[in-house]
Short mmCIF file of C-alpha atoms and ligand atoms in Angstrom, two decimals:
data_model
loop_
_atom_site.label_atom_id
_atom_site.label_comp_id
_atom_site.label_asym_id
_atom_site.label_seq_id
_atom_site.Cartn_x
_atom_site.Cartn_y
_atom_site.Cartn_z
CA MET A 43 92.92 171.26 48.38
CA LYS A 44 93.68 174.64 46.77
CA ILE A 45 91.21 176.01 44.24
CA LEU A 46 91.70 178.96 41.90
CA GLY A 47 88.42 180.79 41.27
CA ILE A 48 87.66 182.98 38.26
CA GLU A 49 84.65 185.29 37.94
CA SER A 50 84.00 187.05 34.62
CA SER A 51 80.23 186.98 34.14
CA CYS A 52 79.71 190.71 33.76
CA ASP A 53 81.77 193.83 34.42
CA GLU A 54 84.12 192.64 37.14
CA THR A 55 87.14 190.39 36.75
CA GLY A 56 87.53 188.54 40.05
CA VAL A 57 90.22 186.02 40.90
CA ALA A 58 90.87 184.22 44.20
CA ILE A 59 92.56 181.21 45.74
CA TYR A 60 90.69 179.21 48.38
CA ASP A 61 92.51 176.69 50.54
CA GLU A 62 90.58 173.92 52.24
CA ASN A 63 92.49 174.38 55.52
CA LYS A 64 93.49 178.02 55.53
CA GLY A 65 90.47 179.64 53.83
CA VAL A 66 90.92 182.52 51.38
CA LEU A 67 94.63 182.89 50.60
CA ALA A 68 94.31 185.84 48.25
CA HIS A 69 91.82 187.60 46.06
CA ALA A 70 91.89 190.42 43.53
CA LEU A 71 89.28 192.32 41.59
CA HIS A 72 89.24 194.64 38.63
CA SER A 73 86.07 196.67 38.16
CA GLN A 74 85.11 197.87 34.68
CA VAL A 75 82.78 200.60 35.95
CA ALA A 76 84.95 203.41 34.54
CA LEU A 77 85.13 201.66 31.16
CA HIS A 78 81.35 201.44 30.72
CA ALA A 79 80.30 204.63 32.54
CA ARG A 80 80.16 206.86 29.46
CA PHE A 81 77.83 204.40 27.72
CA GLY A 82 75.38 204.36 30.63
CA GLY A 83 75.55 200.56 30.96
CA VAL A 84 77.71 197.52 30.32
CA VAL A 85 78.87 197.12 26.69
CA PRO A 86 79.27 193.34 26.34
CA GLU A 87 82.09 193.35 23.76
CA LEU A 88 84.13 195.84 25.79
CA ALA A 89 83.55 193.73 28.90
CA SER A 90 84.90 190.60 27.17
CA ARG A 91 88.01 192.39 25.90
CA ASP A 92 88.72 193.86 29.30
CA HIS A 93 88.50 190.43 30.94
CA VAL A 94 91.09 189.25 28.40
CA ASN A 95 93.40 192.10 29.46
CA TYR A 96 93.07 191.60 33.21
CA LEU A 97 92.76 187.87 33.81
CA THR A 98 96.44 186.94 33.48
CA PRO A 99 97.81 189.81 35.63
CA LEU A 100 95.18 189.15 38.31
CA VAL A 101 95.96 185.42 38.41
CA ASP A 102 99.68 186.27 38.69
CA ALA A 103 98.90 188.73 41.49
CA VAL A 104 96.85 186.29 43.60
CA LEU A 105 99.39 183.48 43.15
CA LYS A 106 102.10 185.84 44.36
CA GLU A 107 100.05 187.12 47.29
CA ALA A 108 99.12 183.57 48.30
CA GLY A 109 102.73 182.41 47.95
CA THR A 110 101.39 179.59 45.78
CA GLY A 111 102.89 178.14 42.63
CA LEU A 112 100.68 177.09 39.71
CA ASN A 113 101.81 173.53 40.36
CA GLU A 114 100.25 173.66 43.86
CA LEU A 115 96.72 174.23 42.54
CA ASP A 116 94.34 171.26 42.79
CA GLY A 117 91.56 172.64 40.63
CA ILE A 118 90.15 175.68 38.85
CA ALA A 119 86.58 176.90 39.21
CA TYR A 120 85.07 179.49 36.89
CA THR A 121 81.68 181.12 36.44
CA ALA A 122 79.85 179.16 33.75
CA GLY A 123 76.67 181.31 33.90
CA PRO A 124 74.37 183.10 33.99
CA GLY A 125 75.93 186.24 32.52
CA LEU A 126 77.19 187.88 29.34
CA ILE A 127 78.11 185.10 26.96
CA GLY A 128 81.36 186.66 25.69
CA ALA A 129 82.52 187.58 29.18
CA LEU A 130 81.75 184.06 30.44
CA LEU A 131 83.64 182.54 27.50
CA VAL A 132 86.79 184.48 28.37
CA GLY A 133 86.87 183.16 31.94
CA ALA A 134 85.89 179.63 30.94
CA CYS A 135 88.46 179.37 28.11
CA PHE A 136 91.17 180.72 30.40
CA ALA A 137 90.27 178.31 33.22
CA LYS A 138 89.95 175.27 30.96
CA SER A 139 93.21 175.92 29.09
CA LEU A 140 95.11 176.48 32.31
CA GLY A 141 93.55 173.38 33.86
CA PHE A 142 94.45 171.33 30.79
CA SER A 143 98.06 172.52 30.82
CA LEU A 144 98.39 171.82 34.56
CA LYS A 145 96.53 168.49 34.27
CA ILE A 146 94.09 169.46 37.02
CA PRO A 147 90.27 169.39 36.97
CA THR A 148 88.10 172.40 36.23
CA LEU A 149 84.50 173.08 37.21
CA GLY A 150 81.91 175.54 35.90
CA VAL A 151 80.14 177.22 38.82
CA HIS A 152 76.69 178.81 38.95
CA HIS A 153 77.08 182.53 39.69
CA LEU A 154 73.95 182.73 41.87
CA GLU A 155 74.79 179.66 43.90
CA ALA A 156 78.19 181.24 44.56
CA HIS A 157 76.56 184.50 45.73
CA VAL A 158 74.48 182.51 48.24
CA LEU A 159 77.16 180.16 49.57
CA VAL A 160 79.89 182.76 50.09
CA ALA A 161 77.99 183.85 53.23
CA GLN A 162 79.29 180.70 54.94
CA LEU A 163 82.88 181.95 54.80
CA ASP A 164 82.53 184.61 57.49
CA SER A 165 79.75 182.78 59.36
CA PRO A 166 80.86 179.19 59.93
CA GLU A 167 77.98 178.80 62.41
CA LEU A 168 75.50 179.18 59.54
CA ALA A 169 73.82 175.78 59.27
CA TYR A 170 71.46 174.31 56.69
CA PRO A 171 68.64 174.87 56.11
CA PHE A 172 68.57 178.64 55.63
CA ILE A 173 66.62 181.11 53.53
CA ALA A 174 68.56 183.19 51.03
CA LEU A 175 67.41 186.56 49.77
CA LEU A 176 69.35 186.99 46.56
CA VAL A 177 69.29 190.62 45.49
CA SER A 178 71.63 191.54 42.65
CA GLY A 179 71.60 193.59 39.46
CA GLY A 180 70.01 190.79 37.48
CA HIS A 181 68.14 188.70 40.05
CA THR A 182 65.76 188.97 42.99
CA LYS A 183 64.88 185.64 44.53
CA LEU A 184 63.94 184.04 47.81
CA ILE A 185 65.40 180.55 48.06
CA LEU A 186 65.22 177.79 50.61
CA VAL A 187 68.73 176.35 50.85
CA ARG A 188 68.48 172.83 52.31
CA GLY A 189 72.06 171.83 51.59
CA LEU A 190 74.77 172.03 48.95
CA GLY A 191 72.98 171.60 45.63
CA ASP A 192 69.54 171.35 47.28
CA TYR A 193 67.67 174.58 46.56
CA GLU A 194 64.00 175.47 46.33
CA SER A 195 62.74 178.69 44.79
CA LEU A 196 60.26 180.41 47.12
CA GLY A 197 59.75 183.62 45.18
CA ASP A 198 61.03 185.62 42.26
CA THR A 199 60.68 189.02 40.67
CA LEU A 200 58.10 189.28 37.93
CA ASP A 201 59.95 192.17 36.24
CA ASP A 202 62.97 194.25 37.34
CA ALA A 203 65.55 192.94 39.77
CA VAL A 204 66.10 195.15 42.84
CA GLY A 205 69.57 196.27 41.75
CA GLU A 206 68.24 197.00 38.27
CA ALA A 207 65.41 199.11 39.76
CA PHE A 208 67.98 201.02 41.85
CA ASP A 209 70.18 201.61 38.80
CA LYS A 210 67.30 202.65 36.51
CA THR A 211 65.80 205.00 39.10
CA ALA A 212 69.21 206.58 39.60
CA LYS A 213 69.61 206.95 35.84
CA LEU A 214 66.27 208.69 35.32
CA MET A 215 67.38 211.35 37.80
CA GLY A 216 70.68 211.82 35.99
CA ILE A 217 72.88 209.80 38.37
CA PRO A 218 75.57 208.07 36.28
CA TYR A 219 75.78 204.29 35.84
CA PRO A 220 75.80 202.21 37.97
CA GLY A 221 73.77 204.52 40.17
CA GLY A 222 72.39 202.05 42.74
CA ALA A 223 74.96 202.71 45.45
CA GLN A 224 74.86 206.47 44.84
CA LEU A 225 71.07 206.48 45.02
CA ALA A 226 71.32 204.60 48.33
CA ALA A 227 73.83 207.16 49.64
CA LEU A 228 71.44 210.01 48.74
CA ALA A 229 68.60 208.18 50.48
CA ASP A 230 70.71 207.62 53.60
CA GLY A 231 71.48 211.35 53.75
CA CYS A 232 67.81 212.37 53.57
CA ILE A 233 66.22 213.02 56.97
CA LYS A 234 62.58 213.09 55.93
CA SER A 235 61.02 212.61 52.52
CA PRO A 236 57.60 214.15 51.73
CA TYR A 237 56.88 211.17 49.47
CA THR A 238 55.66 207.68 50.26
CA PHE A 239 55.86 205.06 47.53
CA PRO A 240 53.78 201.84 47.52
CA ARG A 241 55.12 198.48 48.79
CA PRO A 242 54.40 196.40 45.65
CA MET A 243 52.72 192.98 45.93
CA THR A 244 52.70 193.00 49.72
CA GLN A 245 48.89 193.03 49.86
CA LYS A 246 48.73 189.78 47.92
CA PRO A 247 49.79 186.46 49.41
CA GLY A 248 52.96 184.85 48.08
CA LEU A 249 56.63 185.61 47.88
CA ASP A 250 57.02 187.10 44.40
CA PHE A 251 58.20 190.65 43.80
CA SER A 252 57.56 193.40 41.26
CA PHE A 253 59.68 196.54 41.20
CA SER A 254 59.10 198.16 37.81
CA GLY A 255 56.08 200.13 39.13
CA LEU A 256 58.28 201.80 41.76
CA LYS A 257 60.59 203.00 39.03
CA THR A 258 57.60 204.50 37.18
CA GLN A 259 56.40 206.11 40.41
CA ALA A 260 59.87 207.64 40.82
CA LEU A 261 59.77 208.94 37.22
CA ILE A 262 56.34 210.55 37.65
CA THR A 263 57.42 212.15 40.94
CA TRP A 264 60.72 213.36 39.43
CA ASN A 265 58.97 214.92 36.41
CA ALA A 266 56.55 216.77 38.71
CA SER A 267 59.37 218.05 40.95
CA LEU A 268 61.83 220.96 40.65
CA LYS A 269 64.42 218.37 39.52
CA ASP A 270 66.94 219.73 42.01
CA ASN A 271 69.22 217.96 44.50
CA GLN A 272 66.59 218.07 47.21
CA ALA A 273 64.00 216.38 44.99
CA LYS A 274 66.61 213.75 44.08
CA ALA A 275 67.27 212.96 47.74
CA HIS A 276 63.55 212.91 48.62
CA ILE A 277 62.75 210.51 45.79
CA ALA A 278 65.79 208.35 46.54
CA SER A 279 64.66 208.07 50.15
CA ALA A 280 61.02 207.20 49.34
CA PHE A 281 62.20 204.67 46.75
CA GLN A 282 64.73 202.99 49.05
CA GLU A 283 62.26 202.81 51.95
CA ALA A 284 59.64 201.17 49.73
CA ILE A 285 62.15 198.62 48.46
CA ILE A 286 63.50 197.78 51.91
CA ASP A 287 60.05 197.48 53.50
CA THR A 288 58.93 195.22 50.66
CA LEU A 289 61.99 192.98 50.94
CA ILE A 290 61.56 192.73 54.72
CA ILE A 291 57.85 191.92 54.51
CA LYS A 292 58.62 189.09 52.06
CA CYS A 293 61.57 187.78 54.08
CA LEU A 294 59.46 187.58 57.23
CA ARG A 295 56.73 185.87 55.23
CA ALA A 296 59.30 183.32 53.99
CA VAL A 297 60.40 182.70 57.59
CA LYS A 298 56.79 182.08 58.59
CA GLN A 299 56.12 179.83 55.59
CA THR A 300 59.21 177.64 56.04
CA GLY A 301 59.72 177.83 59.81
CA CYS A 302 63.36 178.54 59.05
CA LEU A 303 64.78 181.27 61.28
CA SER A 304 68.07 181.84 59.58
CA LEU A 305 68.41 184.19 56.64
CA VAL A 306 71.27 185.04 54.31
CA VAL A 307 71.29 188.16 52.15
CA ALA A 308 73.34 187.70 49.00
CA GLY A 309 74.21 189.78 45.95
CA GLY A 310 75.20 193.39 45.30
CA VAL A 311 72.13 195.00 46.95
CA GLY A 312 73.19 193.21 50.15
CA ALA A 313 75.73 196.06 50.39
CA ASN A 314 72.84 198.46 51.14
CA SER A 315 73.41 199.70 54.67
CA ALA A 316 69.79 200.66 55.44
CA LEU A 317 68.67 197.16 54.39
CA ARG A 318 71.32 195.67 56.67
CA VAL A 319 70.21 197.66 59.72
CA LYS A 320 66.45 197.20 59.28
CA LEU A 321 66.50 193.53 58.31
CA LYS A 322 68.75 192.72 61.24
CA ALA A 323 66.30 194.39 63.65
CA SER A 324 63.29 192.63 62.06
CA MET A 325 64.93 189.20 62.26
CA GLN A 326 66.08 189.77 65.84
CA ALA A 327 62.50 190.60 66.82
CA LEU A 328 61.57 187.09 65.62
CA HIS A 329 64.56 185.58 67.49
CA GLY A 330 66.04 184.74 64.12
CA THR A 331 69.40 185.58 62.61
CA VAL A 332 70.44 187.30 59.43
CA VAL A 333 73.85 186.93 57.84
CA PHE A 334 75.26 189.49 55.43
CA PRO A 335 78.50 188.62 53.68
CA ARG A 336 81.19 191.29 54.08
CA LEU A 337 80.70 194.08 51.53
CA GLU A 338 83.41 192.90 49.11
CA TYR A 339 81.79 189.45 48.99
CA CYS A 340 78.30 190.91 48.29
CA THR A 341 79.20 192.31 44.88
CA ASP A 342 80.78 190.08 42.23
CA ASN A 343 84.12 188.59 43.28
CA GLY A 344 86.42 185.62 42.69
CA VAL A 345 86.22 184.33 46.26
CA MET A 346 82.64 183.13 45.89
CA ILE A 347 83.60 181.15 42.79
CA ALA A 348 86.73 179.63 44.35
CA TYR A 349 84.77 178.66 47.50
CA THR A 350 81.73 177.21 45.69
CA GLY A 351 84.07 175.40 43.30
CA PHE A 352 85.89 173.95 46.29
CA LEU A 353 82.65 172.68 47.90
CA HIS A 354 81.66 170.86 44.72
CA MET A 355 85.13 169.62 43.81
CA ALA A 356 85.56 168.23 47.33
CA ARG A 357 82.63 165.96 46.43
CA GLY A 358 84.49 164.82 43.33
CA GLU A 359 82.59 166.96 40.84
CA LYS A 360 84.45 168.27 37.80
CA ASP A 361 83.84 169.26 34.18
CA ALA A 362 83.02 166.17 32.16
CA ASP A 363 85.06 167.13 29.09
CA LEU A 364 87.34 169.76 27.61
CA GLY A 365 84.50 171.53 25.81
CA VAL A 366 83.66 175.08 26.85
CA HIS A 367 80.04 175.10 28.00
CA VAL A 368 78.82 178.44 29.30
CA LYS A 369 75.22 179.60 29.62
CA ALA A 370 73.97 183.17 29.36
CA ARG A 371 70.76 181.93 30.98
CA TRP A 372 70.87 179.20 33.58
CA PRO A 373 68.02 178.78 36.08
CA PHE A 374 69.33 178.42 39.64
CA CYS A 375 66.37 176.48 40.95
CA ASP A 376 62.96 176.07 39.40
CA ASP A 377 61.74 179.59 38.91
CA VAL A 378 58.17 178.95 40.03
CA GLY A 379 57.31 181.21 42.95
O1 KG4 B 124 75.69 191.07 42.57
P1 KG4 B 124 76.15 192.24 41.78
O2 KG4 B 124 77.53 192.80 42.03
O3 KG4 B 124 76.11 191.97 40.25
C1 KG4 B 124 75.15 191.14 39.67
O4 KG4 B 124 75.40 189.90 39.63
O5 KG4 B 124 74.11 191.71 39.26
O6 KG4 B 124 75.06 193.39 42.01
C2 KG4 B 124 75.17 194.65 41.41
C3 KG4 B 124 73.92 195.47 41.76
C4 KG4 B 124 73.83 196.76 40.95
O7 KG4 B 124 72.52 196.86 40.43
C5 KG4 B 124 74.12 197.83 41.98
O8 KG4 B 124 73.50 199.06 41.70
C6 KG4 B 124 73.56 197.21 43.25
O9 KG4 B 124 73.94 195.85 43.15
N1 KG4 B 124 74.10 197.84 44.46
C7 KG4 B 124 73.34 198.48 45.37
C8 KG4 B 124 74.23 198.95 46.37
N2 KG4 B 124 75.50 198.57 46.02
C9 KG4 B 124 75.40 197.88 44.85
N3 KG4 B 124 72.01 198.66 45.44
C10 KG4 B 124 71.53 199.33 46.51
N4 KG4 B 124 72.32 199.81 47.51
C11 KG4 B 124 73.65 199.65 47.48
N5 KG4 B 124 74.40 200.13 48.48
ZN1 ZN B 125 76.54 188.87 40.82
#
């Protein structure tokens, strides 16, 4: 079974082909970061139009790289939500029209489920059940993954997502959009920060998160500082340490609560190198394991959609009709913490 995967939920056009026997045959990505940078955030209409421009050339490129003809595809998976409605519509319309013309099934995939499951690709030893820490630009969740399609929400953010908090904190110190990775690089380069920020909601029981207060703390500290490069690095470091400690405390709590010793970190913030190092050490101390997808599979990509589409299509699942049904909001599992 060969599945073409299409991701277009936000500001990245991702396309990939997954083969049941050979794994990922090819994948390609076009990032719109440069397009949106001067606006300080994603402009939805520009995102949609850019997906229109790049989808066809990217599909051509992956077919060529995979040495696969359109007639060899067995199905097409696309991101059906959550995300920007226009951007989702572009990918879904493309996938459904192509599927219709090739007379093959299509399937709308949940973006967050795809972020979680892609970890299996490089870690075939990863067995169910496992805990997933999903940390992206729009979501921060702890999930118990019992099997394909069997997910339980353990905790959620009450306000900002981690990636969002990184991006907003970067922005308030004048770091251009999307500043999360740059803020992390500044933090990694800082030897010792004079500041210590709180670890929100770690004193209370439970697995929910809240990150908007940290952003405010960063703003207050920034306004009281000399607003120079050193202050930027000091604040970045205090901010990142607080976030990482908080995430680790909650992950270990989730391990204790569920008795599940295997953890997957999914989503764009999973690219954070300090988080990778510290969480690995913390899980090892508990004789547990933590799996981080390779960096290019942490941020949005077509591989995760092709792979998740394959898993579901292998069970016979497919879109019920030719209608285009995408959802800007689409709960992954019940959002009760
Ligand atoms: O999963 P993703 O690519 O897109 C969403 O579905 O949201 O995640 C993007 C988020 C952005 O907020 C970005 O700033 C953040 O991931 N991010 C990072 C790092 N690299 C990307 N945050 C912290 N440290 C990083 N190294
Ligand atoms: Zn994502």
